[in-house]
XYZ file of C-alpha atoms in Angstrom:
169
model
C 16.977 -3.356 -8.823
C 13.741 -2.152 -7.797
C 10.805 -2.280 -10.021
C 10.266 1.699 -9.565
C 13.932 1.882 -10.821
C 13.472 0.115 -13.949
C 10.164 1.821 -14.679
C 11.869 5.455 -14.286
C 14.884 4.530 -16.180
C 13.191 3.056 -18.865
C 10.837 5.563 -19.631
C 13.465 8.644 -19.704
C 15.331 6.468 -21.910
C 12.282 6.012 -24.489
C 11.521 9.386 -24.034
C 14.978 11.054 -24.949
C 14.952 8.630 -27.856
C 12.057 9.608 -29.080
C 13.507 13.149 -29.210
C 16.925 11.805 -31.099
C 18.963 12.205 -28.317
C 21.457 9.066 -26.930
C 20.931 8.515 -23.249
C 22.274 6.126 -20.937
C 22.007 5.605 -17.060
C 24.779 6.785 -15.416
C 25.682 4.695 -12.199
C 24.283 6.959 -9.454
C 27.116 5.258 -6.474
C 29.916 6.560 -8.947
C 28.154 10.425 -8.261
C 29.458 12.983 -6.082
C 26.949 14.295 -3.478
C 26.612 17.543 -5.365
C 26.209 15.913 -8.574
C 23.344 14.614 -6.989
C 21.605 18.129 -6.990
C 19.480 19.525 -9.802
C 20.298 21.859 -12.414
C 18.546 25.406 -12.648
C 15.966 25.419 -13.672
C 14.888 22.058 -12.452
C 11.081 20.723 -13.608
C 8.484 19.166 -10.902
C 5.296 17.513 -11.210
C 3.585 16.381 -8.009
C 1.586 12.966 -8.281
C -0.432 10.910 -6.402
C -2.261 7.242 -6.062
C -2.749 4.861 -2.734
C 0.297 3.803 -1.198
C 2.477 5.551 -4.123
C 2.720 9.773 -3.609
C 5.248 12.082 -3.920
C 7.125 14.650 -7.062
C 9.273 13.481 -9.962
C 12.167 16.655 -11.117
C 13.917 16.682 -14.221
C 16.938 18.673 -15.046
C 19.268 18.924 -17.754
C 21.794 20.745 -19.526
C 20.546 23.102 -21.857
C 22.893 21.730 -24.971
C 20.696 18.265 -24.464
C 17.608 20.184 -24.713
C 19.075 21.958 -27.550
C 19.938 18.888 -29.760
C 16.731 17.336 -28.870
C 15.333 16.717 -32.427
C 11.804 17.982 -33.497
C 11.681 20.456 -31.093
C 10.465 24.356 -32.291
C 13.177 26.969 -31.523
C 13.383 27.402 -27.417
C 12.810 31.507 -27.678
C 12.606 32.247 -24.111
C 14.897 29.844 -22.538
C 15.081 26.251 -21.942
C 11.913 26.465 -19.226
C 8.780 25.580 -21.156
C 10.797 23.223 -22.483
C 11.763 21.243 -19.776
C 7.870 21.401 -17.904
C 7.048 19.843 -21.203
C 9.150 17.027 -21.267
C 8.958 16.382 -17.506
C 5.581 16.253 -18.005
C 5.579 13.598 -20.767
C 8.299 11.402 -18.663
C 5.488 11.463 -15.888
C 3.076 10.282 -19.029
C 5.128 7.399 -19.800
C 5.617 6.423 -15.769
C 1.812 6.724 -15.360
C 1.252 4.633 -17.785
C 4.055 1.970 -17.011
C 2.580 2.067 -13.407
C -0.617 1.291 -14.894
C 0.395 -2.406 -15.740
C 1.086 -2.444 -12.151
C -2.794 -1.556 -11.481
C -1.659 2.030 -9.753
C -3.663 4.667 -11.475
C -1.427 7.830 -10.527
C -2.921 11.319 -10.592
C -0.371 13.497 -11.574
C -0.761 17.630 -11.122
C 0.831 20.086 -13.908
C 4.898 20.387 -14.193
C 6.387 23.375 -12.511
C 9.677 25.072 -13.255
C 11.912 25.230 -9.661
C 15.228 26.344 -8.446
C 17.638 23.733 -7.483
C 17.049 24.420 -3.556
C 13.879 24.260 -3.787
C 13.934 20.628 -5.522
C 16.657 19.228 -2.809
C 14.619 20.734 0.236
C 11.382 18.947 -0.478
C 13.448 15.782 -1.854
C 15.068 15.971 1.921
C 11.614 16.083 3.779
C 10.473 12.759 2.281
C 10.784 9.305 3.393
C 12.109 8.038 -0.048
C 14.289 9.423 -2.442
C 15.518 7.622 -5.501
C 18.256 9.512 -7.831
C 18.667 8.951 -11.571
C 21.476 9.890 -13.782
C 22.155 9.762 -17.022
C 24.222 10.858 -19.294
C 24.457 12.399 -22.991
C 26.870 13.407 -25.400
C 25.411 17.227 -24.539
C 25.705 16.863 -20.992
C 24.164 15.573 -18.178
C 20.342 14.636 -17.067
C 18.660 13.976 -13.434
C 15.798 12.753 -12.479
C 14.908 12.152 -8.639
C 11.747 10.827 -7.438
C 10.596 11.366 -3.855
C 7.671 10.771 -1.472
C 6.456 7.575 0.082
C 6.357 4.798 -2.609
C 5.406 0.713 -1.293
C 5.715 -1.174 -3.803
C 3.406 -4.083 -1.598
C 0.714 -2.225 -4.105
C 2.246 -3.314 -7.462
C -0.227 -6.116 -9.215
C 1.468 -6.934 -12.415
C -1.285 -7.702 -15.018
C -0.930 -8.703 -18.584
C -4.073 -6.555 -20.001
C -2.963 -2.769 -19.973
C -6.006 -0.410 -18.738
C -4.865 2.045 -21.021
C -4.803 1.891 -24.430
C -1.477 1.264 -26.991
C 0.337 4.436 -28.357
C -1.708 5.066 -32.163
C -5.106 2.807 -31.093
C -8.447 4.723 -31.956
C -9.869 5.592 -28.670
C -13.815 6.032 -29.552
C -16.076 7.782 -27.594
């Protein structure tokens, strides 16, 4: 398994529990080709760093965004929603990738439609699918863009600082 892989995985994992909702990796070979599309609407978030660019989507059923716990009321839809939480999933990568001394730039989520998602995932040189599954349904993440992973330095001494540390200024 790739170190990217375990990264992504983990993080959507410890995000989704944070929220009270059971999620496990689904085995992406065992998927049908158009279960490996996204959902409508499907989140983005372009990011960016040397040798490691490209746009992580999120998608999910609404009924796992609905029994996501300490969440306010979704009036409007599942949409702000989902930016939000594909925006904190590209938190927790950023910051995993910062043990790996790649300090990503990441741009604000955007909600797209499905087509939109798999076109751009088709015009880059790497894609990497990631499903997972919940008692509510089902969730996908893809990654895509032009990732080495020749730039990973694993270092012991995180740049940024633990979840709940007093940052002074």
């Amino acid at each position: 398994m790739r170190t990217i892989d375990v990264l992504v995985q983990g993080a959507t994992v410890e995000l989704f529990h944070f929220y009270g909702v059971a999620i496990a990796p689904a085995s992406i070979g065992d998927l049908r080709e158009e279960a490996r599309l996204h959902g409508d609407p499907a989140s983005t978030v372009d990011f960016s760093a040397p040798g490691f660019s490209g746009v992580l989507a999120l998608s999910a059923n609404p009924g796992v965004f609905r029994s996501m716990t300490g969440l306010p009321p979704m009036l409007e839809g599942t949409g702000d929603w989902m930016r939000e939480v594909t925006n904190q999933l590209m938190g927790k990568v950023k910051s995993r990738l910062a043990r790996f001394q790649v300090a990503l730039h990441a741009e604000l989520p955007q909600l797209r439609h499905p087509s939109d998602v798999d076109r751009r995932n088709r015009s880059c040189k790497q894609q990497f699918f990631y499903s997972f599954r919940t008692l509510k349904g089902e969730v996908l993440v893809t990654l895509s863009g032009d990732f080495d992973e020749g730039f990973f330095v694993f270092s012991n001494a995180s740049p940024l600082p633990l979840d709940g540390k007093v940052i002074l200024f």
